[in-house]
Amino acid sequence: MSNTLIELQDIGIAYGEQVVLENINFRIVNEDFIGVIGPNGSGKTSLIRTILGEIVPFTGNMYHAPQLSIGYLPQVNHMDTKFPITVEEVVDAGFLGAGYNTAGKKNKKEKLDHLLSEFRLQDFRKRQIGTLSGGQLQKTLLARAVVSSPGLLILDEPDTYIDNEFEHELYNHLVKLNKQMAIILVSHDLGMISSYVKTIACVNKTLHHHHSHEINEELLKAYNCPIDIITHGTVPHRVLKNH
Amino acid sequence: MTEFLPHIPIEIKPYITAVLASLSCGIIGTYIVIRRLVFISGGITHASFGGIGIGYYLGWHPLAGALVAAVLSALGIEYTTRKGAMRNDSAIAIMWSLGMAIGIIFVYLTPGRPPNLMSYLFGSILVVSEAELFFLLLLDIVLITTFLVFYKPVIYVAFDRDFAKSRKYPVALIDYVMMVFIALTIVLNIRIVGIILVISLFTIPQNIANLFTLRNKPMFIFSVLISMAGTGMGIVLAGIIDVPTGATIILFLVAMYLLSRLLNRVFKI
Ligand SMILES: Nc1ncnc2c1ncn2[C@@H]1O[C@H](COP(=O)(O)OP(=O)(O)OP(=O)(O)O)[C@@H](O)[C@H]1O
Ligand SMILES: [Mg+2]
């Protein structure tokens, strides 16, 4: 049975006078695995920050299921990598929440250890984050987002610094996680997205939720998403032209 | 209200002051450095001089005036930062000089010569009263307790507030409380090295510590210890060569920093 986790109705978002998104109608249910695509600056991150409650829309309604907990993986660029904090501390921060100081320590430690080894981060657990590679940092942040088993996982371009091998591993991992939580994934890698997600949402001034994972040129044109697509390889799948 | 306090012998009082000051400066200074609030803290410090001037003019204890000015400016900065989405360094610079200007005007308007004015500007660890020490001790106790109980959330929020917000953690509450702690720590340490130099007690020990560790907990602990060593040695040296204590403490800390850098280079610690 599908429960609505989040619903946006006629939402509009602006920074000062500059309207970024308008007429957003978007429903997220508990089984969803939605790939969010759209050109740079189209408002994908702004949409996510609205869902998180960081940006207050200038118009429209937003529904949040009560008790919904959200795991969030931000776009990396604005992170202070000089900050004196280790990999395991960053992941532990994922337990932050109302009962942080009272929740069971042992249980948390087990989950943390399990996740660190699953993400192959155990050798780096005591490392300061500034000494990690981009991919290792990204994995650390992903681990932080999922360690508390949230009801909704939001990932803003998690594949930016990740090598090809871990990229597939990451997406397979997400497919597994999707059995327990809804996932919203922002990415520019259309090829990867369309072979793993269930549905696609295209963002550009407004949002179109396409209830299928196939991406084709007509669709994108109709939605005014100016992204070039070619088919390549023996397995028919689509990637960005400059892939 | 503070008559019950014991009288502390003049020979050991500066060292007790140094220890109590180092606890607060070591803890809050590390928070300031890792959150990159150094410039903001400089602004609050100088804004507090306005409070000192008004305090003189109204016949209050100057530190009471400083306290009001520091807390108000700290809360004001936090509030405008939240509203404006970005830290505005020009606004901080304006507040910085406005505080100094108000202070200068009111000191001038105060009849007679304001007692101990120099001790606020340049510090004078020897004139610190028992009452001030008592408040410094209280502040230390509050800071140590808060950081022991809420250490991890405070660090996690400092590292990534957006993430903490997404977890529905009360980030704003933590930020405001920390701002008040910063203001209190500044005001109660003004007399150690003076308004002009107090920011260095929040930054030099931390940067020395940071040369030897990239972990947060050791950074807090080392900062406190380095600050104790620096202020203690500064007091001793100033006594021997008969120069102002506050400035000697800073010079000694800077020397420690340069030496640590050198050691760090040579031994690749
Ligand atoms: N804090 C801000 N203040 C003002 N304008 C902003 C702010 N953040 C984003 N914008 C603007 O809003 C628009 C949408 O930005 P957003 O970050 O949501 O795009 P995006 O789709 O995530 O882009 P990218 O693919 O590059 O990550 C852009 O034009 C951007 O310049
Ligand atoms: Mg973005």
Coordinates of C-alpha atoms and ligand atoms in Angstrom, one line a residue:
Chain A
M1 CA 0.0 0.0 0.0
S2 CA 1.4 3.4 -0.8
N3 CA 1.4 6.2 1.7
T4 CA 2.0 9.7 0.8
L5 CA 5.2 10.9 2.5
I6 CA 5.4 14.4 1.0
E7 CA 3.1 16.4 -1.2
L8 CA 3.7 19.7 -2.8
Q9 CA 0.7 21.7 -4.1
D10 CA 1.2 24.6 -6.4
I11 CA 4.4 25.5 -4.8
G12 CA 6.5 28.5 -6.0
I13 CA 10.0 29.2 -4.9
A14 CA 12.0 32.4 -5.2
Y15 CA 15.3 34.0 -4.1
G16 CA 14.2 37.6 -3.4
E17 CA 12.7 38.7 -6.7
Q18 CA 14.1 35.9 -8.8
V19 CA 11.4 33.2 -9.2
V20 CA 13.2 29.8 -9.5
L21 CA 10.3 27.3 -9.6
E22 CA 6.6 27.7 -10.2
N23 CA 3.4 25.6 -10.1
I24 CA 5.2 22.6 -8.6
N25 CA 2.8 19.7 -7.9
F26 CA 4.8 16.7 -6.6
R27 CA 3.7 13.7 -4.6
I28 CA 6.2 11.3 -3.0
V29 CA 5.0 7.9 -1.7
N30 CA 6.8 5.3 0.4
E31 CA 7.8 3.0 -2.5
D32 CA 9.1 5.8 -4.7
F33 CA 12.6 5.8 -6.3
I34 CA 12.5 9.1 -8.3
G35 CA 15.3 10.3 -10.5
V36 CA 15.3 14.1 -10.7
I37 CA 16.9 15.6 -13.8
G38 CA 17.3 19.0 -15.2
P39 CA 20.0 21.4 -16.5
N40 CA 22.4 23.3 -14.2
G41 CA 20.6 26.1 -12.3
S42 CA 17.2 24.7 -13.1
G43 CA 16.2 24.5 -9.4
K44 CA 16.8 20.9 -8.4
T45 CA 18.7 21.7 -5.3
S46 CA 16.2 24.5 -4.4
L47 CA 13.4 22.0 -4.7
I48 CA 15.1 19.6 -2.3
R49 CA 15.8 22.4 0.1
T50 CA 12.2 23.3 0.1
I51 CA 11.2 19.7 0.8
L52 CA 13.7 19.8 3.7
G53 CA 12.0 23.0 5.0
E54 CA 15.1 25.1 4.5
I55 CA 13.5 27.4 1.9
V56 CA 10.0 28.7 2.6
P57 CA 8.0 28.8 -0.6
F58 CA 6.2 32.1 -1.5
T59 CA 3.1 30.2 -2.4
G60 CA 1.5 26.8 -2.3
N61 CA 1.0 24.1 0.3
M62 CA 3.3 21.4 1.5
Y63 CA 2.3 18.2 3.3
H64 CA 4.7 16.2 5.4
A65 CA 3.7 12.8 6.8
P66 CA 3.9 13.0 10.6
Q67 CA 7.1 11.5 12.1
L68 CA 8.7 11.3 8.6
S69 CA 12.5 11.2 9.0
I70 CA 14.6 12.3 6.1
G71 CA 18.1 11.3 5.3
Y72 CA 19.9 13.9 3.2
L73 CA 23.1 13.9 1.1
P74 CA 23.9 17.4 0.0
Q75 CA 25.7 18.4 -3.1
V76 CA 29.3 18.4 -1.8
N77 CA 30.7 21.7 -3.0
H78 CA 29.9 23.8 0.1
M79 CA 31.5 21.5 2.7
D80 CA 34.2 22.8 5.0
T81 CA 36.7 20.0 4.5
K82 CA 39.2 21.6 6.9
F83 CA 36.8 21.0 9.8
P84 CA 38.4 18.7 12.4
I85 CA 36.0 15.8 12.1
T86 CA 36.6 12.1 11.3
V87 CA 34.8 9.7 9.0
E88 CA 33.1 7.8 11.8
E89 CA 32.0 11.1 13.5
V90 CA 30.4 12.3 10.3
V91 CA 28.5 9.0 9.9
D92 CA 27.6 9.1 13.6
A93 CA 26.1 12.5 13.0
G94 CA 23.4 10.7 10.9
F95 CA 21.8 9.7 14.2
L96 CA 21.2 13.3 15.1
G97 CA 17.6 13.8 15.9
A98 CA 15.2 14.5 18.8
G99 CA 16.5 11.7 21.0
Y100 CA 20.2 11.8 20.1
N101 CA 21.5 11.9 23.6
T102 CA 19.3 9.2 24.9
A103 CA 19.1 6.6 22.1
G104 CA 20.8 3.2 22.6
K105 CA 24.6 3.5 22.3
K106 CA 25.3 -0.1 21.5
N107 CA 22.7 -0.3 18.8
K108 CA 24.1 2.8 17.2
K109 CA 27.6 1.5 17.3
E110 CA 26.6 -1.8 15.6
K111 CA 24.8 0.0 12.8
L112 CA 27.7 2.3 12.3
D113 CA 30.3 -0.5 12.2
H114 CA 28.1 -2.5 9.8
L115 CA 27.6 0.5 7.5
L116 CA 31.3 1.4 7.5
S117 CA 32.3 -2.0 6.4
E118 CA 29.5 -2.2 3.8
F119 CA 30.7 1.0 2.3
R120 CA 34.4 -0.2 2.6
L121 CA 35.2 2.8 4.8
Q122 CA 36.5 0.9 7.8
D123 CA 40.2 1.6 7.0
F124 CA 39.4 5.4 6.9
R125 CA 37.2 5.7 9.9
K126 CA 39.7 7.7 12.0
R127 CA 40.7 9.9 9.0
Q128 CA 40.0 13.6 9.0
I129 CA 37.6 14.3 6.1
G130 CA 39.9 16.7 4.4
T131 CA 42.4 13.9 3.8
L132 CA 39.9 11.8 1.8
S133 CA 39.4 11.6 -1.9
G134 CA 36.2 13.0 -3.3
G135 CA 34.6 9.6 -3.7
Q136 CA 35.5 8.5 -0.2
L137 CA 34.0 11.7 1.2
Q138 CA 30.8 11.2 -0.9
K139 CA 30.5 7.6 0.5
T140 CA 31.0 8.9 4.0
L141 CA 28.2 11.4 3.5
L142 CA 25.9 8.8 2.0
A143 CA 26.6 6.6 5.0
R144 CA 25.6 9.5 7.2
A145 CA 22.3 9.9 5.3
V146 CA 21.2 6.3 5.6
V147 CA 22.6 5.2 9.0
S148 CA 19.4 6.1 10.8
S149 CA 17.2 4.2 8.4
P150 CA 15.1 7.2 7.4
G151 CA 11.7 7.0 5.6
L152 CA 12.9 9.1 2.8
L153 CA 16.4 9.4 1.4
I154 CA 17.3 12.5 -0.6
L155 CA 20.6 12.5 -2.6
D156 CA 21.8 15.6 -4.5
E157 CA 24.2 14.4 -7.2
P158 CA 25.8 11.6 -5.2
D159 CA 27.8 10.4 -8.2
T160 CA 29.9 13.6 -8.8
Y161 CA 33.2 12.2 -7.4
I162 CA 32.5 8.5 -7.5
D163 CA 34.4 6.2 -9.8
N164 CA 32.6 3.9 -12.2
E165 CA 32.9 0.8 -10.1
F166 CA 31.5 2.3 -7.0
E167 CA 28.8 4.1 -9.0
H168 CA 27.2 0.8 -9.9
E169 CA 27.7 -0.4 -6.4
L170 CA 26.1 2.7 -5.1
Y171 CA 23.1 2.4 -7.4
N172 CA 22.6 -1.3 -6.5
H173 CA 22.8 -0.3 -2.9
L174 CA 20.2 2.3 -3.4
V175 CA 17.9 -0.3 -5.1
K176 CA 18.3 -2.4 -2.0
L177 CA 17.6 0.5 0.3
N178 CA 14.5 1.4 -1.7
K179 CA 12.8 -1.7 -0.2
Q180 CA 12.8 0.1 3.1
M181 CA 12.7 3.8 2.2
A182 CA 11.6 6.1 -0.6
I183 CA 14.5 7.7 -2.5
I184 CA 14.8 10.9 -4.4
L185 CA 18.0 11.1 -6.5
V186 CA 19.3 14.2 -8.3
S187 CA 21.7 13.3 -11.1
H188 CA 23.1 14.5 -14.4
D189 CA 23.9 10.9 -15.4
L190 CA 20.8 10.0 -17.4
G191 CA 22.2 6.6 -18.4
M192 CA 22.6 5.5 -14.8
I193 CA 19.4 7.1 -13.6
S194 CA 17.2 5.5 -16.2
S195 CA 18.5 2.0 -15.6
Y196 CA 18.0 2.1 -11.8
V197 CA 15.2 4.4 -10.8
K198 CA 11.4 3.7 -11.1
T199 CA 10.2 7.1 -12.2
I200 CA 11.8 10.3 -13.5
A201 CA 11.0 13.9 -12.6
C202 CA 12.2 16.7 -14.9
V203 CA 12.9 20.1 -13.3
N204 CA 13.1 23.3 -15.4
K205 CA 11.1 26.3 -14.0
T206 CA 8.5 23.7 -13.1
L207 CA 8.4 20.0 -12.5
H208 CA 7.0 17.1 -14.6
H209 CA 6.8 13.8 -12.9
H210 CA 7.0 11.2 -15.6
H211 CA 5.7 7.9 -14.2
S212 CA 8.2 5.7 -16.0
H213 CA 12.0 5.4 -16.0
E214 CA 12.5 5.7 -19.7
I215 CA 14.0 8.9 -21.0
N216 CA 13.6 9.9 -24.6
E217 CA 14.2 13.0 -26.7
E218 CA 10.6 13.7 -27.3
L219 CA 9.8 13.5 -23.7
L220 CA 12.6 15.9 -22.7
K221 CA 11.7 18.3 -25.5
A222 CA 8.1 18.3 -24.4
Y223 CA 9.2 19.1 -20.8
N224 CA 11.7 21.7 -22.1
C225 CA 14.7 19.9 -20.6
P226 CA 17.5 20.7 -23.1
I227 CA 19.6 17.7 -22.6
D228 CA 21.2 15.9 -25.6
I229 CA 20.7 12.2 -25.7
I230 CA 22.2 9.5 -27.8
T231 CA 21.9 5.7 -27.7
H232 CA 25.2 3.9 -27.5
G233 CA 26.7 0.5 -26.8
T234 CA 25.2 -2.9 -27.5
V235 CA 22.8 -2.7 -24.6
P236 CA 20.3 0.0 -25.6
H237 CA 20.6 2.7 -23.0
R238 CA 20.9 6.4 -23.1
V239 CA 23.6 8.7 -21.9
L240 CA 24.6 12.3 -22.2
K241 CA 26.1 13.2 -25.5
N242 CA 29.4 14.4 -24.0
H243 CA 29.6 11.2 -21.8
Chain B
M1 CA 26.6 40.3 46.8
T2 CA 30.1 38.8 46.4
E3 CA 31.4 39.6 49.9
F4 CA 31.4 35.9 50.8
L5 CA 34.3 35.3 48.4
P6 CA 37.6 34.4 49.9
H7 CA 40.5 36.8 49.5
I8 CA 43.1 35.4 47.2
P9 CA 46.7 36.2 47.9
I10 CA 48.1 38.6 45.2
E11 CA 51.1 36.3 44.5
I12 CA 48.9 33.4 43.2
K13 CA 45.9 35.3 41.9
P14 CA 47.2 36.0 38.4
Y15 CA 47.9 32.2 38.0
I16 CA 44.4 31.3 39.1
T17 CA 43.1 33.9 36.7
A18 CA 45.2 32.4 33.9
V19 CA 43.9 28.9 34.5
L20 CA 40.2 30.0 34.7
A21 CA 40.6 32.2 31.6
S22 CA 42.3 29.4 29.7
L23 CA 39.5 27.0 30.3
S24 CA 36.9 29.3 28.8
C25 CA 39.1 30.7 26.0
G26 CA 40.4 27.2 25.1
I27 CA 36.9 25.8 24.8
I28 CA 35.0 28.7 23.2
G29 CA 38.1 29.7 21.1
T30 CA 38.2 26.2 19.5
Y31 CA 34.5 26.4 18.7
I32 CA 35.1 29.9 17.1
V33 CA 38.0 28.6 15.1
I34 CA 36.4 25.5 13.8
R35 CA 33.2 27.4 12.9
R36 CA 35.2 30.2 11.4
L37 CA 33.7 32.8 13.6
V38 CA 36.9 34.7 14.3
F39 CA 36.0 37.9 12.6
I40 CA 32.5 37.9 14.1
S41 CA 34.1 37.4 17.5
G42 CA 36.4 40.4 16.9
G43 CA 33.3 42.4 16.1
I44 CA 31.6 41.4 19.3
T45 CA 34.7 42.2 21.3
H46 CA 35.0 45.7 19.9
A47 CA 31.3 46.4 20.1
S48 CA 31.6 45.6 23.8
F49 CA 33.8 48.7 24.2
G50 CA 30.6 50.8 23.5
G51 CA 29.1 49.1 26.5
I52 CA 32.1 49.9 28.6
G53 CA 31.9 53.6 27.8
I54 CA 28.1 53.7 28.5
G55 CA 28.8 51.8 31.7
Y56 CA 31.3 54.5 32.9
Y57 CA 28.9 57.2 31.9
L58 CA 26.0 55.7 33.8
G59 CA 28.1 54.8 36.8
W60 CA 27.7 51.0 36.3
H61 CA 30.5 48.5 36.5
P62 CA 32.0 48.9 33.0
L63 CA 32.0 45.1 32.6
A64 CA 28.2 45.1 33.1
G65 CA 27.9 47.6 30.2
A66 CA 30.3 45.4 28.2
L67 CA 28.2 42.3 28.9
V68 CA 25.0 44.0 27.6
A69 CA 26.7 45.3 24.5
A70 CA 28.4 42.0 23.7
V71 CA 25.3 39.8 24.2
L72 CA 23.1 42.2 22.2
S73 CA 25.6 42.4 19.3
A74 CA 26.1 38.6 19.3
L75 CA 22.4 38.0 19.2
G76 CA 22.0 40.7 16.6
I77 CA 24.7 39.1 14.3
E78 CA 23.1 35.7 14.7
Y79 CA 19.7 37.1 13.8
T80 CA 20.8 39.1 10.8
T81 CA 22.9 36.1 9.6
R82 CA 19.7 34.0 9.7
K83 CA 17.6 36.6 7.9
G84 CA 20.1 37.4 5.2
A85 CA 21.2 33.9 4.5
M86 CA 24.8 35.1 4.2
R87 CA 27.3 36.6 6.7
N88 CA 27.9 40.2 5.9
D89 CA 31.5 41.1 6.8
S90 CA 30.9 44.8 6.1
A91 CA 28.0 44.9 8.6
I92 CA 30.4 43.3 11.2
A93 CA 33.1 45.9 10.4
I94 CA 30.5 48.7 10.9
M95 CA 29.4 47.2 14.2
W96 CA 33.1 46.8 15.2
S97 CA 33.9 50.5 14.7
L98 CA 30.5 51.8 15.9
G99 CA 31.1 50.1 19.2
M100 CA 34.5 51.7 19.6
A101 CA 33.2 55.1 18.6
I102 CA 30.3 54.9 21.1
G103 CA 32.8 53.9 23.8
I104 CA 35.2 56.8 23.0
I105 CA 32.3 59.3 23.1
F106 CA 30.9 58.1 26.4
V107 CA 34.3 57.8 28.0
Y108 CA 34.9 61.4 27.0
L109 CA 31.5 62.5 28.3
T110 CA 32.1 60.9 31.7
P111 CA 33.2 63.5 34.3
G112 CA 36.6 63.0 35.7
R113 CA 39.1 60.4 34.5
P114 CA 37.5 56.9 34.1
P115 CA 39.3 54.6 36.5
N116 CA 41.1 51.6 35.0
L117 CA 40.3 52.5 31.4
M118 CA 43.6 51.1 30.3
S119 CA 42.9 47.8 31.9
Y120 CA 40.0 47.3 29.6
L121 CA 41.9 48.3 26.5
F122 CA 45.2 46.6 27.1
G123 CA 44.4 44.2 29.9
S124 CA 45.6 44.0 33.4
I125 CA 45.5 40.6 34.9
L126 CA 46.6 42.1 38.3
V127 CA 43.5 44.2 38.9
V128 CA 41.0 41.4 38.3
S129 CA 38.7 41.3 41.2
E130 CA 37.5 38.3 43.2
A131 CA 34.0 38.8 41.9
E132 CA 35.3 38.7 38.3
L133 CA 37.1 35.5 39.1
F134 CA 34.0 34.0 40.6
F135 CA 32.0 34.8 37.4
L136 CA 34.8 33.3 35.3
L137 CA 34.6 30.1 37.4
L138 CA 30.9 30.0 36.9
L139 CA 31.3 30.4 33.2
D140 CA 33.9 27.6 33.1
I141 CA 31.5 25.3 35.0
V142 CA 28.7 26.0 32.6
L143 CA 30.9 25.6 29.5
I144 CA 32.5 22.4 30.7
T145 CA 29.1 20.9 31.6
T146 CA 27.4 22.0 28.4
F147 CA 30.3 20.7 26.2
L148 CA 30.5 17.4 28.2
V149 CA 26.7 16.7 27.8
F150 CA 26.1 18.0 24.3
Y151 CA 29.6 17.7 22.8
K152 CA 28.7 15.6 19.8
P153 CA 25.6 17.4 18.7
V154 CA 27.4 20.7 19.1
I155 CA 30.3 19.5 16.9
Y156 CA 27.9 17.9 14.3
V157 CA 25.8 21.0 14.0
A158 CA 28.9 23.2 13.7
F159 CA 30.2 20.9 10.9
D160 CA 27.0 20.8 8.8
R161 CA 24.0 22.8 9.9
D162 CA 22.0 22.1 6.8
F163 CA 22.2 18.4 7.6
A164 CA 21.4 18.9 11.2
K165 CA 18.3 20.9 10.2
S166 CA 17.2 18.1 7.8
R167 CA 17.3 15.9 10.9
K168 CA 15.0 18.4 12.7
Y169 CA 17.7 19.1 15.2
P170 CA 17.2 22.5 17.0
V171 CA 20.1 24.2 15.2
A172 CA 18.9 27.7 15.8
L173 CA 18.8 27.1 19.6
I174 CA 22.3 25.8 19.6
D175 CA 23.6 28.7 17.5
Y176 CA 22.0 31.3 19.8
V177 CA 23.2 29.7 23.0
M178 CA 26.7 29.4 21.5
M179 CA 26.6 33.1 20.5
V180 CA 25.7 34.0 24.1
F181 CA 28.6 31.8 25.4
I182 CA 31.0 33.6 23.0
A183 CA 29.8 37.0 24.2
L184 CA 30.2 36.0 27.9
T185 CA 33.6 34.5 27.3
I186 CA 34.8 37.6 25.5
V187 CA 33.6 40.0 28.3
L188 CA 35.0 38.0 31.2
N189 CA 38.4 37.7 29.5
I190 CA 38.7 41.3 28.5
R191 CA 40.7 42.2 31.6
I192 CA 43.3 39.4 31.0
V193 CA 44.8 40.9 27.8
G194 CA 42.5 43.7 26.9
I195 CA 39.9 44.3 24.1
I196 CA 42.6 44.8 21.5
L197 CA 44.3 41.5 22.2
V198 CA 41.5 39.2 23.5
I199 CA 40.8 37.6 20.1
S200 CA 44.3 36.1 20.1
L201 CA 43.5 34.0 23.2
F202 CA 40.7 32.5 21.1
T203 CA 42.9 31.8 18.0
I204 CA 46.6 31.3 18.7
P205 CA 46.4 28.3 21.1
Q206 CA 43.8 26.7 18.7
N207 CA 46.1 27.1 15.7
I208 CA 49.0 25.7 17.6
A209 CA 46.8 22.7 18.6
N210 CA 45.7 22.3 15.0
L211 CA 49.3 21.9 13.9
F212 CA 49.5 18.7 16.0
T213 CA 46.0 17.2 15.6
L214 CA 43.2 17.1 13.0
R215 CA 40.8 15.7 15.6
N216 CA 38.3 17.9 17.4
K217 CA 38.5 16.6 21.0
P218 CA 42.3 16.8 21.2
M219 CA 42.0 20.3 19.7
F220 CA 39.8 21.4 22.6
I221 CA 42.1 19.9 25.2
F222 CA 45.4 21.0 23.7
S223 CA 44.0 24.5 23.3
V224 CA 43.2 24.8 26.9
L225 CA 46.6 23.4 28.0
I226 CA 48.5 25.6 25.5
S227 CA 46.6 28.6 26.7
M228 CA 47.4 27.8 30.3
A229 CA 51.1 27.5 29.4
G230 CA 51.1 30.7 27.4
T231 CA 49.3 32.8 29.9
G232 CA 51.3 31.4 32.8
M233 CA 54.6 31.9 31.1
G234 CA 53.5 35.4 30.0
I235 CA 52.8 36.4 33.5
V236 CA 56.2 35.1 34.7
L237 CA 58.1 36.8 31.9
A238 CA 56.3 40.1 32.3
G239 CA 57.1 40.1 36.0
I240 CA 60.8 39.4 35.3
I241 CA 61.4 42.0 32.7
D242 CA 58.7 44.4 34.0
V243 CA 56.6 45.0 30.9
P244 CA 52.7 44.8 30.4
T245 CA 51.4 41.3 31.1
G246 CA 48.7 41.1 28.4
A247 CA 51.1 42.0 25.5
T248 CA 53.7 39.6 26.9
I249 CA 51.2 36.8 26.9
I250 CA 50.4 37.4 23.3
L251 CA 54.1 37.7 22.3
F252 CA 54.8 34.4 24.1
L253 CA 51.9 32.7 22.4
V254 CA 53.0 33.8 19.0
A255 CA 56.6 32.6 19.7
M256 CA 55.1 29.3 20.7
Y257 CA 53.2 29.2 17.4
L258 CA 56.2 29.9 15.3
L259 CA 58.3 27.4 17.2
S260 CA 55.5 24.8 16.8
R261 CA 55.4 25.4 13.1
L262 CA 59.2 25.0 12.9
L263 CA 59.0 21.7 14.9
N264 CA 56.2 20.6 12.7
R265 CA 58.2 21.2 9.6
V266 CA 61.4 19.6 10.9
F267 CA 59.9 16.5 12.5
K268 CA 56.8 16.2 10.2
I269 CA 54.6 15.5 13.2
Ligands
LIG1 N1 21.0 31.0 -2.0 C1 20.7 31.5 -3.3 N2 20.4 32.8 -3.4 C2 20.1 33.3 -4.7 N3 19.9 32.5 -5.7 C3 20.1 31.2 -5.6 C4 20.5 30.6 -4.4 N4 20.7 29.3 -4.6 C5 20.4 29.1 -5.9 N5 20.1 30.2 -6.5 C6 19.7 30.4 -7.9 O1 18.5 29.6 -8.2 C7 18.6 28.9 -9.4 C8 18.5 27.4 -9.1 O2 19.6 26.9 -8.4 P1 19.7 25.4 -7.9 O3 20.9 25.3 -7.0 O4 18.4 25.0 -7.3 O5 19.9 24.7 -9.3 P2 20.3 23.1 -9.6 O6 19.3 22.6 -10.5 O7 20.5 22.4 -8.3 O8 21.7 23.3 -10.4 P3 23.0 22.3 -10.4 O9 22.6 21.2 -11.4 O10 24.0 23.2 -11.0 O11 23.2 21.8 -9.1 C9 19.9 29.3 -10.0 O12 19.7 30.3 -10.9 C10 20.7 29.8 -8.8 O13 21.6 30.8 -9.3
MG2 MG 22.1 21.5 -7.4

